[in-house]
XYZ file of C-alpha atoms in Angstrom:
354
model
C 118.756 -39.676 50.156
C 117.448 -42.911 48.417
C 116.249 -42.719 44.722
C 114.793 -46.333 44.776
C 111.892 -48.131 47.287
C 113.876 -49.998 50.159
C 112.166 -52.250 52.595
C 111.425 -50.854 55.989
C 111.276 -53.022 58.820
C 107.999 -53.297 61.097
C 106.810 -55.536 63.730
C 103.566 -56.410 61.925
C 102.095 -56.100 58.720
C 101.223 -52.225 58.035
C 97.651 -51.088 57.656
C 98.272 -47.685 56.389
C 100.759 -44.920 55.906
C 101.116 -41.143 55.977
C 103.737 -39.042 54.781
C 104.298 -35.168 55.711
C 107.088 -33.166 54.283
C 109.696 -34.308 56.579
C 108.295 -37.233 58.719
C 106.203 -40.325 58.580
C 103.237 -42.243 60.461
C 102.164 -45.917 60.014
C 99.765 -48.326 61.751
C 100.351 -52.167 62.162
C 97.658 -54.015 62.521
C 97.514 -55.940 65.936
C 95.859 -58.603 64.385
C 98.936 -59.696 62.105
C 96.495 -60.142 59.170
C 95.995 -57.260 56.517
C 92.027 -56.504 56.038
C 92.609 -54.649 52.930
C 91.044 -51.023 54.300
C 93.743 -49.492 52.352
C 95.253 -51.598 50.093
C 92.156 -53.049 48.182
C 92.814 -56.486 48.853
C 89.521 -57.233 50.922
C 89.575 -59.648 53.513
C 86.616 -60.555 55.882
C 88.019 -59.317 58.769
C 87.257 -55.661 59.784
C 90.340 -53.651 60.690
C 89.881 -52.955 64.658
C 92.966 -50.720 64.788
C 96.314 -51.056 65.551
C 99.472 -49.414 67.070
C 101.205 -46.329 65.792
C 104.687 -45.948 64.534
C 106.198 -42.559 63.358
C 109.936 -41.705 61.830
C 111.937 -38.488 60.623
C 112.277 -34.795 61.842
C 111.056 -34.595 65.353
C 111.025 -30.608 65.332
C 108.236 -29.487 67.433
C 107.225 -32.973 68.812
C 105.728 -33.900 65.319
C 106.816 -37.794 66.200
C 105.092 -37.916 69.226
C 107.856 -39.453 71.200
C 108.252 -36.751 73.859
C 111.010 -34.939 72.512
C 112.415 -32.724 69.439
C 114.782 -35.621 68.153
C 114.616 -37.216 65.052
C 114.352 -40.619 64.244
C 115.476 -42.701 61.629
C 113.350 -46.056 61.836
C 109.655 -46.393 62.747
C 109.174 -45.971 66.494
C 105.828 -46.757 68.526
C 104.127 -43.791 69.844
C 103.676 -44.358 73.374
C 101.022 -42.179 73.876
C 98.936 -44.250 71.507
C 99.273 -47.440 73.217
C 95.937 -49.165 73.571
C 94.055 -46.638 71.272
C 93.364 -48.821 68.845
C 94.152 -46.563 66.189
C 92.005 -46.831 62.570
C 93.743 -43.659 60.496
C 96.497 -41.266 60.617
C 97.516 -37.894 58.830
C 100.440 -35.834 58.798
C 100.610 -32.143 58.375
C 104.013 -29.990 57.668
C 104.665 -29.726 61.561
C 102.098 -32.010 63.484
C 100.543 -35.356 63.063
C 96.606 -36.636 63.857
C 95.326 -40.056 64.729
C 91.879 -41.072 64.527
C 91.119 -44.150 66.980
C 88.089 -46.780 66.398
C 85.892 -44.640 68.875
C 85.791 -41.851 66.580
C 88.355 -39.768 68.640
C 91.049 -37.728 67.345
C 94.488 -37.098 68.801
C 96.909 -34.820 67.804
C 100.556 -33.710 68.202
C 103.286 -31.400 67.067
C 103.079 -27.596 66.654
C 100.185 -25.675 67.489
C 101.379 -22.086 66.366
C 98.200 -21.411 64.364
C 95.958 -23.411 65.850
C 96.221 -26.814 64.027
C 96.286 -29.054 67.052
C 92.504 -28.040 67.936
C 93.183 -28.194 71.233
C 94.729 -25.192 74.083
C 98.425 -25.734 73.574
C 100.973 -24.403 71.363
C 103.387 -27.044 71.111
C 102.081 -30.930 72.213
C 105.097 -33.344 72.029
C 102.779 -36.268 72.739
C 99.356 -36.786 71.508
C 96.296 -35.298 73.117
C 92.569 -35.427 72.745
C 90.608 -33.004 70.605
C 87.759 -32.599 72.808
C 84.713 -30.679 71.687
C 81.215 -30.575 73.052
C 80.213 -29.548 69.899
C 81.927 -31.910 67.475
C 80.388 -35.709 68.064
C 82.229 -38.739 67.099
C 84.615 -38.450 63.695
C 84.388 -40.690 60.691
C 87.342 -39.006 58.473
C 89.713 -36.275 58.366
C 92.022 -34.666 56.202
C 95.103 -32.698 57.137
C 96.536 -29.534 55.024
C 99.770 -27.687 55.857
C 98.248 -26.244 59.196
C 94.772 -26.973 59.005
C 92.530 -30.080 59.893
C 89.024 -31.030 58.076
C 86.882 -33.580 60.203
C 83.760 -34.888 58.888
C 81.496 -36.856 61.722
C 79.412 -39.687 61.492
C 76.350 -37.589 60.844
C 77.814 -35.759 57.653
C 78.890 -32.931 59.622
C 81.973 -30.750 58.737
C 84.282 -29.064 61.216
C 87.838 -27.546 60.763
C 90.548 -25.607 62.674
C 93.767 -24.231 62.029
C 95.515 -21.577 59.674
C 92.961 -19.435 57.895
C 95.404 -17.057 56.368
C 93.858 -18.171 53.234
C 90.275 -19.112 53.967
C 91.034 -22.794 54.239
C 88.965 -23.587 57.346
C 85.753 -21.778 55.247
C 84.785 -19.639 58.000
C 83.082 -16.240 57.729
C 82.965 -16.404 61.488
C 85.326 -14.099 63.811
C 89.213 -15.707 63.623
C 91.961 -15.209 66.269
C 95.502 -13.501 65.338
C 98.328 -15.094 66.776
C 99.042 -13.970 70.211
C 95.591 -13.397 70.577
C 92.743 -15.189 73.050
C 89.088 -15.955 72.563
C 88.266 -12.194 73.869
C 90.067 -10.829 71.225
C 88.236 -11.572 67.812
C 89.069 -10.118 64.632
C 86.956 -9.580 61.665
C 89.163 -8.686 59.298
C 88.181 -5.225 59.096
C 86.155 -2.261 60.517
C 82.793 -3.033 58.500
C 82.494 -6.456 60.401
C 83.126 -8.367 56.957
C 85.908 -11.132 56.855
C 89.737 -10.183 55.299
C 89.721 -10.576 51.756
C 93.504 -10.744 52.051
C 95.866 -13.569 52.924
C 96.615 -13.013 56.801
C 99.072 -15.368 57.655
C 98.707 -15.034 61.318
C 94.697 -15.726 61.174
C 93.703 -19.161 62.589
C 90.988 -20.823 64.065
C 92.027 -22.368 67.694
C 89.729 -25.502 68.015
C 86.991 -27.070 65.877
C 84.038 -25.418 64.970
C 81.650 -25.895 62.131
C 81.801 -25.443 58.735
C 78.641 -23.486 57.241
C 78.271 -25.615 54.045
C 74.547 -24.964 53.330
C 74.882 -21.016 52.405
C 75.399 -22.109 48.851
C 71.560 -22.151 47.974
C 71.958 -20.445 44.507
C 74.784 -22.595 43.514
C 73.045 -26.259 43.994
C 69.414 -27.001 42.822
C 66.950 -27.604 45.630
C 66.654 -31.441 44.366
C 70.514 -31.251 44.955
C 70.361 -29.901 48.022
C 67.048 -31.969 49.315
C 69.346 -35.145 48.462
C 72.283 -34.309 50.464
C 70.555 -33.610 53.519
C 71.181 -35.764 56.687
C 68.165 -36.817 58.917
C 70.807 -36.452 61.740
C 71.472 -33.209 60.876
C 69.232 -29.754 61.288
C 67.299 -28.765 58.073
C 69.352 -26.993 55.543
C 72.626 -28.593 56.433
C 74.351 -30.739 53.817
C 75.607 -34.087 54.809
C 79.191 -34.646 53.682
C 80.618 -37.911 52.557
C 84.320 -37.016 52.112
C 87.222 -34.350 52.880
C 90.527 -33.625 51.301
C 93.108 -30.666 52.120
C 95.652 -28.960 50.148
C 98.441 -26.566 51.438
C 95.870 -23.812 51.924
C 92.348 -25.204 50.399
C 90.058 -27.394 51.440
C 87.500 -30.024 49.348
C 84.375 -32.129 50.199
C 81.642 -34.036 48.513
C 78.299 -34.153 49.424
C 75.779 -36.963 49.720
C 74.573 -36.490 46.249
C 78.116 -36.233 44.611
C 78.487 -32.483 44.705
C 81.885 -30.980 45.375
C 82.550 -27.824 47.310
C 85.793 -26.051 47.365
C 87.480 -23.296 49.369
C 90.687 -21.700 50.474
C 93.646 -20.107 48.019
C 92.575 -20.120 44.895
C 95.965 -18.834 43.557
C 96.451 -21.444 40.524
C 92.589 -22.664 40.387
C 93.000 -25.586 42.993
C 90.351 -24.821 44.610
C 88.351 -24.844 40.763
C 85.838 -22.614 41.550
C 84.678 -19.790 38.963
C 86.529 -16.323 38.990
C 83.219 -14.442 40.151
C 83.379 -16.571 43.656
C 87.372 -15.833 43.932
C 89.035 -12.641 45.135
C 91.982 -11.137 44.612
C 94.858 -10.394 47.523
C 98.021 -9.033 47.771
C 100.907 -10.549 45.537
C 102.236 -13.727 46.384
C 105.904 -14.689 47.007
C 105.139 -18.044 45.249
C 105.219 -18.631 40.941
C 101.622 -17.171 39.480
C 101.867 -13.478 40.575
C 98.590 -12.535 42.844
C 97.023 -15.089 45.058
C 93.042 -15.363 45.363
C 90.904 -16.362 48.239
C 87.715 -18.470 47.939
C 86.607 -17.749 51.442
C 83.148 -19.933 51.690
C 82.135 -23.514 50.454
C 81.620 -23.242 47.232
C 80.288 -25.476 44.535
C 82.593 -26.583 41.923
C 79.834 -26.855 38.658
C 82.193 -27.794 36.180
C 82.164 -31.461 37.708
C 79.893 -34.481 37.339
C 78.780 -36.868 40.207
C 82.024 -37.701 42.323
C 82.638 -39.951 45.243
C 85.884 -39.049 46.023
C 88.654 -36.227 45.932
C 92.319 -35.530 46.870
C 94.631 -32.563 47.278
C 98.001 -32.198 46.459
C 99.562 -28.874 47.727
C 98.520 -26.754 45.085
C 96.467 -28.723 42.744
C 92.990 -31.176 43.015
C 91.588 -34.302 41.806
C 88.453 -35.949 41.837
C 87.282 -39.107 40.647
C 83.283 -39.522 39.445
C 80.935 -42.076 39.909
C 81.665 -43.545 36.544
C 85.295 -44.184 37.278
C 86.653 -41.384 35.484
C 89.529 -38.724 36.818
C 89.497 -35.135 36.977
C 92.475 -32.785 37.402
C 92.825 -28.784 38.144
C 95.260 -26.433 39.630
C 98.957 -25.886 39.416
C 100.353 -28.065 36.469
C 103.930 -26.702 36.478
C 105.775 -30.353 36.803
C 102.804 -31.743 34.650
C 100.835 -33.536 37.976
C 97.806 -32.820 36.676
C 98.462 -35.550 34.022
C 96.858 -33.716 31.120
C 100.205 -33.763 28.815
C 101.392 -30.251 29.200
C 102.415 -27.961 31.986
C 99.722 -25.307 31.758
C 97.878 -24.500 35.057
C 93.876 -25.320 34.747
C 91.461 -23.060 36.608
C 88.447 -25.620 35.908
C 88.568 -29.529 36.469
C 89.679 -30.956 33.069
C 89.442 -35.170 32.754
C 92.228 -37.092 32.703
C 91.884 -38.665 28.915
C 95.058 -40.918 29.806
C 92.838 -42.830 31.869
C 89.736 -43.195 30.119
C 90.113 -46.711 29.267
C 90.183 -47.834 32.880
C 87.451 -47.524 35.555
C 89.260 -45.837 38.481
C 87.692 -46.342 42.278
């Protein structure tokens, strides 16, 4: 173990880095010049993509080197050479890369459908191909699910749906089943209200974020609509994923959340949360929000982020709000009490966070 930062040798300047529980990914700028795309020191040269390196635990092929072997130093991923990768992300046992053309590549374990393609394990990067999902602008990785935002503002998701984190009320699959054996939770055809660890969405599926009519005003809904999407659709501008919960931001600054709300990490009111069976994690009974739901306690937001069990948001005036699990003080509120609704972090009020 290393308790102090140490230099990691790379062949070229590093553009961005991503970390999972046991592995890391980074992109080296093939032009040898930092653009400030991820570091804040803006340059005039736009980032055109670069080479991807990985290291750490290799179980399940998560490093993309074609084996399960661990790797102790950054090693280039052969399957992404020439792909001009502009973003990378890590789940618990899988990895994702986005190239300059808006195409997504995944590799690692797909036991819960998190690769979004027809394979149980991918030891090398493979293209996530979907005729219904156009060019991708950004994505976020949860423990075993993925959110993908298209250039037109639509939102797709796939992977584990154990706590409703994919945001779908449509039929889901159970582990070991195929598309001909979909389940809908119970005999009434309504989605399951308890956490079911074997439910997943095996391929990219559009998330219905426009079923929120009574939760935001008509003016807000109209302002969020994208001309590139059908009427009533909401244009998404940012996404974030926790272990088992998800967040997104609309074009008008409204934040939607769904998934596990056991510690209040979704930020939805209790009337939108259903109790499930007792959980093994601290906090007792878990709770699930199965549809994208407005977090009404927030002002206009420009970006969001998720930890495993907590969430944060930056507003359009540079204030920061946090909510969810706070057992180690990770909310920055000066105590260790969990918060079920967003609370402003007063310690950074004197700064404008961007």
